[in-house]
XYZ file of C-alpha atoms in Angstrom:
628
model
C 0.256 0.322 0.283
C 0.880 3.528 -0.597
C -1.956 5.692 1.117
C 0.187 9.482 1.821
C -1.535 10.055 4.877
C -0.416 6.608 6.356
C 3.206 7.643 8.552
C 6.049 6.242 7.205
C 7.487 3.769 8.737
C 4.176 1.788 8.757
C 4.483 1.242 5.592
C 7.621 -0.558 6.383
C 7.462 -3.906 5.416
C 9.448 -5.274 8.853
C 7.314 -2.416 11.341
C 4.156 -4.151 9.807
C 5.553 -7.625 9.843
C 6.145 -6.426 14.132
C 2.727 -5.378 14.717
C 0.431 -7.879 12.763
C 2.985 -10.720 14.543
C 1.260 -9.901 18.205
C -2.465 -9.836 16.070
C -1.834 -12.889 14.786
C -1.228 -14.839 17.246
C -1.709 -14.046 20.670
C -5.885 -12.074 19.532
C -6.002 -14.854 17.723
C -4.561 -17.532 18.211
C -8.536 -18.332 19.856
C -8.398 -19.482 16.123
C -6.293 -21.696 16.015
C -6.984 -23.241 18.739
C -10.487 -23.560 17.664
C -9.012 -25.093 14.021
C -7.000 -26.696 15.848
C -10.318 -28.825 17.646
C -12.631 -28.933 14.934
C -9.755 -31.065 12.982
C -9.677 -33.589 15.599
C -12.799 -33.736 15.384
C -12.660 -34.229 11.872
C -15.053 -31.972 10.842
C -14.057 -27.911 9.689
C -16.049 -24.170 10.129
C -14.940 -20.381 9.996
C -12.120 -21.496 13.174
C -10.232 -22.883 10.313
C -11.074 -20.841 6.858
C -9.787 -17.085 9.141
C -6.945 -19.858 11.065
C -5.450 -21.062 7.156
C -6.239 -17.790 5.720
C -4.856 -15.719 8.010
C -1.396 -17.788 8.489
C -0.750 -18.037 4.515
C -1.439 -14.615 4.193
C 1.050 -13.493 6.844
C 3.235 -16.490 5.780
C 3.190 -15.092 2.804
C 3.627 -11.337 3.361
C 7.290 -12.677 5.976
C 8.716 -14.139 3.333
C 9.008 -11.379 0.874
C 9.230 -9.028 3.674
C 12.950 -11.747 4.874
C 13.364 -12.856 1.107
C 11.645 -11.043 -1.267
C 14.144 -12.543 -3.754
C 11.813 -16.025 -3.855
C 9.094 -13.708 -5.791
C 11.172 -11.778 -7.147
C 13.680 -14.194 -8.718
C 10.438 -15.348 -10.767
C 9.420 -12.093 -11.589
C 6.592 -11.644 -9.608
C 6.374 -8.865 -6.686
C 7.087 -9.920 -3.420
C 4.199 -7.680 -1.692
C 2.791 -7.959 1.715
C -0.708 -8.911 3.721
C 0.141 -7.515 6.566
C -3.434 -5.092 7.035
C -5.419 -7.214 5.324
C -4.838 -9.791 8.450
C -5.165 -7.202 10.899
C -8.049 -6.163 10.595
C -10.449 -9.457 9.418
C -8.993 -10.767 12.785
C -10.282 -7.235 14.354
C -13.110 -7.800 12.420
C -14.893 -11.249 13.762
C -13.119 -10.668 17.692
C -15.443 -7.218 17.435
C -17.815 -9.486 16.454
C -16.982 -11.893 19.260
C -16.743 -9.610 21.892
C -20.409 -7.790 20.782
C -21.917 -11.756 21.309
C -20.192 -11.856 25.157
C -21.398 -8.103 26.134
C -25.392 -9.775 25.288
C -24.346 -12.815 27.294
C -23.338 -10.487 30.300
C -26.636 -9.064 29.958
C -28.392 -11.828 31.340
C -25.802 -12.361 33.991
C -26.342 -9.026 35.066
C -30.515 -9.956 35.226
C -29.770 -12.361 37.497
C -27.746 -10.786 39.922
C -31.057 -7.564 39.741
C -33.053 -10.575 40.400
C -30.741 -12.019 43.912
C -30.387 -7.761 45.201
C -34.518 -7.046 45.225
C -34.483 -9.509 48.175
C -35.143 -8.752 51.187
C -31.993 -8.078 53.316
C -33.456 -8.370 57.246
C -36.628 -10.474 58.773
C -38.167 -9.086 61.587
C -39.480 -12.163 64.221
C -40.736 -12.854 67.010
C -38.756 -14.995 69.352
C -38.981 -16.395 72.592
C -41.699 -13.392 73.103
C -39.342 -11.127 71.706
C -39.408 -9.460 68.269
C -35.389 -9.617 66.397
C -33.696 -8.381 63.421
C -32.209 -11.259 61.964
C -30.670 -12.083 58.563
C -32.656 -13.466 55.867
C -29.871 -16.613 55.686
C -30.813 -16.731 59.310
C -34.377 -17.628 58.977
C -35.586 -20.965 59.756
C -39.180 -22.353 58.632
C -42.425 -21.812 61.026
C -40.510 -18.804 62.692
C -43.363 -15.889 62.903
C -42.048 -13.044 60.805
C -43.614 -9.503 61.364
C -44.430 -6.975 58.529
C -45.101 -3.592 58.349
C -46.229 -1.022 55.953
C -44.060 -0.583 52.691
C -42.376 -3.779 53.839
C -40.438 -6.427 51.398
C -41.976 -9.479 52.460
C -39.170 -11.743 53.229
C -38.942 -15.291 52.501
C -42.989 -17.269 51.006
C -45.422 -17.857 54.297
C -48.764 -17.463 55.449
C -50.334 -15.163 57.082
C -51.458 -15.747 60.392
C -52.320 -12.226 61.802
C -53.826 -8.807 59.801
C -54.891 -7.680 56.974
C -53.161 -6.172 53.699
C -52.817 -5.422 50.472
C -49.470 -7.052 48.733
C -48.390 -5.056 45.159
C -47.217 -8.796 44.350
C -46.364 -6.911 40.615
C -43.668 -8.567 40.521
C -43.979 -12.642 40.697
C -48.340 -11.924 38.573
C -47.601 -8.718 36.680
C -50.878 -7.498 38.189
C -50.530 -3.317 39.542
C -53.890 -4.021 41.182
C -51.691 -4.590 45.417
C -53.777 -8.342 45.855
C -55.461 -8.302 49.320
C -53.896 -9.958 52.269
C -56.014 -11.653 54.934
C -55.541 -14.798 57.366
C -54.661 -18.038 55.889
C -53.647 -16.060 52.246
C -49.865 -16.910 51.101
C -47.115 -14.027 50.704
C -43.601 -14.515 48.856
C -40.953 -13.385 49.852
C -39.655 -9.658 47.763
C -42.635 -8.931 47.441
C -44.031 -5.319 48.265
C -45.850 -4.735 51.593
C -48.502 -1.738 51.026
C -50.418 0.047 54.300
C -51.307 -2.945 56.634
C -49.182 -5.058 59.373
C -48.832 -8.772 59.413
C -47.600 -11.962 60.527
C -46.661 -14.664 58.324
C -45.381 -17.860 59.442
C -42.549 -18.695 57.111
C -42.579 -21.273 54.829
C -40.095 -21.230 52.323
C -36.501 -20.553 52.636
C -33.383 -20.555 51.033
C -33.158 -22.408 47.133
C -37.554 -23.213 48.036
C -38.787 -19.337 47.712
C -40.639 -18.546 44.575
C -37.799 -15.139 43.731
C -35.092 -18.609 43.999
C -37.217 -20.611 41.213
C -37.863 -17.737 39.529
C -34.168 -16.536 39.591
C -33.109 -20.519 38.289
C -35.850 -20.501 35.643
C -33.547 -17.737 34.260
C -29.888 -19.739 34.631
C -31.639 -22.179 32.989
C -33.766 -21.155 29.544
C -30.293 -19.557 29.641
C -28.234 -22.752 29.854
C -30.499 -24.129 26.787
C -30.239 -22.377 24.522
C -28.746 -23.938 21.835
C -26.292 -21.443 19.761
C -26.984 -19.939 15.988
C -25.434 -21.952 13.660
C -24.480 -19.302 11.350
C -24.662 -19.652 7.315
C -20.976 -19.176 7.118
C -19.998 -21.785 9.314
C -22.439 -24.224 7.628
C -20.634 -23.335 3.916
C -17.446 -23.246 5.654
C -16.836 -27.135 7.026
C -17.487 -27.689 3.083
C -15.708 -25.134 2.202
C -12.325 -24.558 4.333
C -11.602 -28.481 2.720
C -12.270 -27.974 -0.515
C -9.682 -25.395 -0.514
C -7.131 -26.749 0.730
C -7.705 -29.343 -1.780
C -7.117 -27.006 -4.678
C -4.320 -25.299 -2.949
C -2.226 -28.705 -3.189
C -3.312 -30.069 -6.420
C -2.138 -25.781 -7.359
C 1.119 -26.896 -5.942
C 1.629 -30.755 -7.741
C 0.876 -29.898 -10.598
C 2.805 -26.341 -11.077
C 5.864 -28.441 -9.281
C 5.834 -30.705 -11.641
C 4.565 -29.683 -14.744
C 4.663 -25.715 -14.329
C 7.880 -23.789 -16.391
C 10.931 -22.975 -14.258
C 11.171 -21.982 -11.352
C 8.839 -25.082 -10.736
C 8.905 -24.750 -6.713
C 8.252 -20.983 -7.303
C 5.252 -21.462 -8.986
C 3.820 -24.345 -6.846
C 5.007 -22.149 -3.702
C 3.078 -18.780 -5.544
C 0.162 -20.398 -6.164
C -0.335 -22.627 -3.328
C -0.338 -19.652 -1.005
C -1.993 -17.441 -3.757
C -4.891 -20.289 -2.865
C -5.015 -19.269 0.915
C -4.496 -16.203 0.289
C -7.943 -15.385 -2.002
C -9.906 -17.876 0.055
C -8.856 -15.823 3.242
C -12.762 -14.461 4.151
C -11.968 -10.634 4.731
C -15.655 -10.465 2.419
C -17.069 -13.497 4.634
C -15.512 -11.824 8.560
C -17.805 -8.383 6.633
C -20.859 -10.057 5.351
C -22.778 -10.417 8.515
C -20.989 -8.128 11.197
C -21.260 -4.657 8.420
C -25.265 -6.527 7.750
C -25.902 -6.085 11.533
C -24.312 -2.883 12.531
C -26.029 -1.546 9.579
C -29.303 -2.959 10.923
C -29.161 -2.818 14.726
C -28.872 1.687 14.262
C -31.632 0.973 12.039
C -33.911 -0.145 15.357
C -32.270 1.924 17.028
C -33.354 5.064 14.919
C -36.613 3.714 14.663
C -36.824 2.993 18.918
C -35.960 -1.207 18.598
C -32.461 -1.819 21.101
C -31.522 -4.654 19.097
C -28.880 -7.134 22.204
C -27.432 -9.419 19.575
C -27.133 -10.652 16.182
C -28.420 -13.381 17.754
C -32.176 -11.647 18.594
C -32.099 -9.710 14.807
C -30.934 -13.131 13.302
C -34.524 -15.511 14.691
C -36.883 -12.251 14.801
C -37.978 -13.166 10.853
C -38.077 -16.436 12.015
C -40.708 -15.529 14.798
C -44.591 -17.677 14.040
C -46.138 -17.614 17.635
C -46.084 -14.900 19.633
C -46.310 -14.360 23.431
C -48.235 -11.256 25.456
C -47.937 -10.744 29.079
C -51.132 -8.264 29.305
C -50.698 -6.044 32.283
C -48.317 -3.146 30.836
C -48.113 -4.899 27.537
C -50.944 -5.468 26.062
C -52.591 -2.715 28.562
C -51.390 -0.132 30.743
C -50.326 -1.115 33.326
C -52.306 1.619 35.579
C -55.449 1.390 37.506
C -57.608 3.951 35.260
C -61.831 4.812 36.301
C -63.084 3.821 33.077
C -67.067 4.208 34.231
C -68.705 5.737 36.856
C -72.939 5.368 36.409
C -74.836 7.852 39.460
C -78.627 7.478 40.089
C -79.309 9.359 42.360
C -78.551 12.828 43.233
C -76.443 15.486 41.872
C -72.443 13.765 39.565
C -71.250 17.074 40.661
C -71.985 16.720 44.084
C -71.597 13.245 44.295
C -68.653 12.846 42.978
C -67.503 15.604 44.969
C -68.262 13.390 48.308
C -66.740 10.055 46.362
C -63.538 12.321 45.965
C -63.554 13.264 49.568
C -64.135 9.779 51.036
C -61.472 8.662 49.226
C -59.205 11.022 49.494
C -57.981 9.342 53.050
C -58.856 6.406 51.928
C -55.100 3.705 52.007
C -56.919 1.607 49.632
C -55.453 1.073 45.457
C -58.050 1.617 44.281
C -59.359 4.978 46.234
C -55.789 6.282 44.203
C -57.253 6.107 40.438
C -60.870 7.390 41.505
C -59.224 10.543 43.428
C -57.634 11.376 39.886
C -60.930 10.285 38.124
C -62.527 13.840 40.401
C -59.476 15.865 40.090
C -59.565 15.562 36.023
C -63.100 16.536 36.298
C -62.320 19.680 37.416
C -64.111 19.006 40.972
C -62.250 19.620 44.341
C -60.995 17.611 47.014
C -63.693 19.111 50.303
C -62.673 18.395 53.906
C -64.289 15.251 55.547
C -65.184 15.492 59.202
C -65.270 12.139 60.259
C -63.709 9.065 58.883
C -63.307 5.722 59.248
C -61.860 2.216 57.379
C -63.013 -0.935 57.893
C -60.362 -3.239 56.582
C -61.064 -5.246 52.929
C -64.191 -4.584 53.089
C -64.155 0.102 52.877
C -64.945 3.516 53.912
C -67.168 6.262 55.836
C -67.054 9.694 56.184
C -69.171 11.902 56.831
C -69.019 15.095 54.759
C -71.335 18.426 55.180
C -73.722 16.195 57.266
C -74.231 13.446 55.634
C -72.782 9.729 56.007
C -70.850 8.674 53.098
C -70.004 4.905 52.792
C -67.590 3.808 49.013
C -66.822 0.233 48.941
C -67.837 -3.019 48.680
C -71.545 -3.673 48.360
C -71.545 -6.424 50.716
C -70.214 -3.644 53.445
C -72.528 -0.963 51.945
C -74.851 -3.496 53.182
C -73.976 -4.112 56.278
C -74.398 -0.277 57.122
C -77.523 -0.119 56.356
C -77.101 1.705 52.185
C -80.027 0.197 50.152
C -80.408 -1.823 47.056
C -80.579 0.119 44.125
C -81.726 -2.684 42.227
C -81.236 -0.019 38.616
C -77.305 -0.765 38.487
C -77.571 -4.293 38.152
C -78.188 -4.687 34.028
C -74.571 -2.673 34.259
C -73.105 -4.159 36.769
C -73.173 -7.401 34.807
C -71.474 -5.952 31.712
C -68.994 -4.507 33.598
C -68.016 -7.281 35.475
C -68.200 -9.158 32.158
C -65.838 -7.504 31.419
C -62.997 -7.816 34.383
C -63.346 -4.838 35.581
C -63.716 -3.713 39.585
C -66.992 -2.253 40.962
C -66.711 0.314 43.503
C -70.388 1.237 44.927
C -70.941 4.272 47.100
C -73.397 4.986 49.510
C -74.920 8.236 50.692
C -77.392 8.500 52.956
C -78.798 5.055 52.807
C -79.072 5.152 49.348
C -76.964 3.552 46.919
C -76.635 6.361 44.225
C -73.081 5.295 42.199
C -70.641 2.208 40.705
C -67.820 2.738 39.454
C -65.741 0.627 37.699
C -61.982 0.659 37.686
C -59.836 -1.396 35.186
C -56.207 -1.587 33.400
C -56.936 -0.023 30.245
C -56.222 -1.243 26.524
C -53.600 0.748 24.547
C -54.851 2.021 21.938
C -52.622 0.129 19.501
C -53.085 -2.683 20.919
C -55.004 -4.549 18.611
C -54.296 -2.607 15.103
C -50.787 -5.190 16.003
C -52.536 -8.565 16.992
C -54.261 -8.621 13.787
C -50.889 -7.374 11.375
C -49.410 -10.078 12.897
C -52.244 -12.592 11.767
C -52.403 -11.407 8.920
C -49.074 -12.287 8.907
C -49.531 -16.321 10.074
C -48.502 -15.606 13.354
C -50.632 -17.430 16.446
C -51.182 -14.429 19.107
C -51.268 -15.707 22.271
C -52.191 -13.624 26.721
C -50.865 -14.712 29.345
C -51.698 -12.683 32.760
C -51.325 -13.723 36.448
C -54.930 -11.744 36.086
C -58.399 -13.612 36.030
C -60.495 -15.611 33.926
C -62.912 -12.671 33.125
C -60.784 -10.024 32.980
C -58.570 -12.303 30.264
C -61.599 -12.965 29.031
C -62.351 -9.810 27.961
C -59.184 -8.616 26.808
C -58.365 -11.501 25.065
C -62.009 -10.389 23.390
C -61.739 -6.776 22.736
C -57.948 -7.630 21.073
C -58.975 -10.568 18.841
C -56.344 -12.730 20.100
C -56.234 -16.106 19.388
C -55.694 -17.994 22.293
C -55.542 -16.700 26.342
C -54.689 -18.386 30.207
C -55.254 -16.319 32.843
C -54.735 -16.793 36.053
C -50.428 -17.495 35.930
C -47.158 -17.518 37.278
C -44.068 -16.938 35.786
C -43.445 -20.786 35.746
C -46.016 -21.027 33.912
C -45.655 -18.788 31.438
C -42.015 -20.407 31.079
C -43.803 -23.715 30.405
C -45.737 -23.001 27.776
C -43.411 -20.882 25.693
C -40.926 -24.384 26.093
C -44.670 -26.635 25.140
C -45.260 -24.107 21.903
C -40.890 -24.700 21.176
C -41.726 -28.388 21.527
C -44.304 -27.982 19.451
C -41.507 -26.707 16.543
C -43.080 -23.104 17.045
C -40.005 -20.418 16.417
C -41.284 -17.793 19.811
C -41.925 -14.387 20.406
C -42.505 -13.470 24.334
C -43.551 -10.183 25.178
C -43.262 -8.920 28.884
C -42.728 -5.962 31.350
C -42.046 -6.983 34.219
C -39.920 -9.524 36.889
C -42.485 -12.631 36.919
C -42.046 -12.001 32.616
C -37.960 -12.335 32.974
C -38.309 -16.100 33.033
C -40.446 -16.490 29.440
C -38.241 -13.750 27.883
C -35.185 -15.585 28.361
C -36.824 -19.257 27.345
C -38.260 -18.357 24.139
C -36.609 -17.238 21.202
C -36.692 -14.522 21.452
C -37.460 -12.168 24.358
C -38.996 -8.933 23.803
C -39.177 -6.075 26.428
C -40.857 -3.208 26.716
C -39.049 0.077 27.324
C -41.479 1.504 30.214
C -40.971 -1.866 32.430
C -38.360 -3.206 34.785
C -34.362 -3.742 34.684
C -34.941 -7.759 34.772
C -37.031 -7.903 32.010
C -35.141 -5.516 29.552
C -31.757 -7.288 30.287
C -33.186 -10.402 29.607
C -34.868 -10.163 26.321
C -33.122 -9.263 23.041
C -35.083 -6.552 22.026
C -36.451 -3.592 23.204
C -38.724 -1.841 22.663
C -38.203 1.625 23.753
C -41.568 3.871 24.882
C -43.426 0.316 25.095
C -44.362 0.918 21.379
C -45.457 -2.355 20.849
C -46.465 -1.011 16.959
C -42.953 -1.877 16.661
C -42.977 -5.541 17.325
C -44.142 -5.622 13.105
C -41.548 -3.918 12.820
C -38.776 -5.244 14.336
C -40.043 -8.815 12.319
C -38.993 -7.303 9.738
C -35.459 -5.078 9.900
C -35.025 -9.191 10.803
C -36.584 -9.898 7.768
C -35.033 -7.577 5.747
C -31.174 -7.781 7.069
C -30.392 -11.515 6.736
C -32.296 -11.392 3.437
C -29.116 -9.138 3.149
C -26.723 -11.463 5.065
C -27.310 -13.712 2.221
C -26.600 -11.178 -0.548
C -23.716 -10.754 0.975
C -22.395 -14.756 1.384
C -23.901 -15.331 -1.820
C -21.576 -12.572 -2.849
C -18.958 -13.221 -0.650
C -18.428 -16.614 -1.517
C -18.897 -16.241 -5.744
C -15.730 -14.310 -4.974
C -14.090 -16.737 -3.630
C -15.276 -19.387 -6.695
C -14.395 -17.054 -9.460
C -10.600 -15.951 -7.540
C -9.791 -18.424 -6.062
C -9.111 -21.199 -10.010
C -7.350 -18.174 -11.243
C -4.982 -17.573 -8.201
C -5.033 -21.800 -8.883
C -3.748 -20.834 -12.186
C -5.845 -22.296 -15.230
C -5.213 -18.906 -17.188
C -1.378 -19.498 -17.639
C -1.485 -21.748 -19.990
C -4.477 -20.270 -22.564
C -3.264 -16.889 -21.687
C 0.445 -16.939 -19.714
C -1.479 -15.048 -16.810
C -0.998 -16.139 -13.462
C -2.507 -14.041 -10.608
C -0.684 -11.080 -9.904
C -0.930 -10.038 -5.731
C -1.490 -7.144 -6.289
C -4.715 -7.969 -8.273
C -5.542 -10.650 -5.884
C -5.952 -7.406 -3.225
C -8.053 -5.301 -5.867
C -10.499 -8.210 -6.118
C -10.470 -8.870 -2.076
C -11.252 -4.632 -1.646
C -13.304 -4.749 -3.846
C -15.051 -7.463 -2.810
C -15.214 -5.906 0.890
C -17.187 -2.800 -0.827
C -19.109 -4.274 -2.451
C -20.544 -6.569 1.155
C -20.777 -3.252 2.705
C -22.412 -1.438 0.744
C -25.049 -3.564 0.086
C -25.606 -3.651 3.501
C -26.136 0.155 3.644
C -29.080 -0.464 2.231
C -30.730 -2.010 4.321
C -30.810 2.538 5.785
C -33.938 3.366 2.928
C -35.901 0.066 3.832
């Protein structure tokens, strides 16, 4: 090479030899180990191709550097290919680095999962309360949980009442009511009440530990993708060596004088021109452009494996909450039959403003959004798990379950019957309001569907992709959402192990499965799936367990990601095709088939130019992805 901007010292052959040799044998040592391992298995792969090509280029260049007369005496140029050796090794190592970083992401996800566990527990032993490390908890310990604290291990409530945020396990946004006899799960969060529970599962037996193990198992069970280049290399490499050996002996026995020189030149030239420069660029350039294009569109692709798998998807499993729905309780219906609407809402808002119930926040927000002011409450009483009572402007106001209203003398309003049945069929939670002994209003609360969810489902189905919804919610809510969106199938009341198990079942049927989720409880299924797709608005655990993240939680990007994968794989296959065509045409010329007819022996300079041209064509083809 003679680029003017390159310092003279870097144009010296000896300098390039000094710089390239450690790159080949130290940084590139793994390719020689891989090639040797493949040889012991009586096969070849990309390691063999890289090792043979780079070593031949290095050897040819070294002879040109130290014994240039070997070539010049035969009328050949003593060219070098040290830069080619370094570029090929650097490109392939870059690809392996990206792959290693992607795998490290899952390990980080596991660390975060384990970090969610409570560090201590407040236990009652021998009549005294003691705070002890969680590893010292034993089965049968009575553990006290105060408001806002994490639950330390799995167990059964023996005393007290509260609402527990179990979203990390079930994915559902509405906290679960917990009373005596109910089970609680370690690492979930107690909301507003206090209770005691007896430890029933500790250490590796807890639900959180099971989730961690499932993520580990799923990660380890994934078979690596067999690259198209590796497959072709297993056939291509032996053919290249055979051609090089045949060329050597043909030139040695029937070639012109000095026959040994011509034999060695043809042997090395064949291996040099087969050096996988274009092959080394074929996949990484397309992957780099494809992932860059995805990032522009809010589709973050963690690794090449995810990008390759996405176009094969024929089944998409959706977690419901936070994926198909907004993930937050919201007032969807307000029906008032008795009294002025504004006045009734004013009293409901004032009452619920003092409530600690998880649904109260949604009701208060609705009242404020209606521009109704929150007035002062004279008297307020909360009955755990049932409802609240307040005195407002001399009137008795009750908000909560219908049974709570009836227990306090509120007359049932039969006009609400059909509305209640309809709302419950739609999977909504109904809150009742009584004022001065009369039932005057019902409020429906639900997790609302994202506006683009139905169109995404329809787009996927139009591409013959099966859609399935999994949720920890009850059957009625699940059915209502599934019908609203037109989803093919749904399963309700599932736990993390159920989600991962469903993925495995579909994979056993030969399905290529994508799992779409946003919560900690989705992590095992995201990892088990052929490709995990996480909402960017979800938890860090979900994002790190997935191969693709959708910024902003925009599910419209799911079909886009599949299309991007299809286009990228098409480009990769084109790149590989032309890279191999280059070798198929170049190798016979390097072997000297044109010499008997035209007196042409492939010049190393022309071989270098052909290499550069093939690499440019691969890069240019990959850049077309920017226009999709």
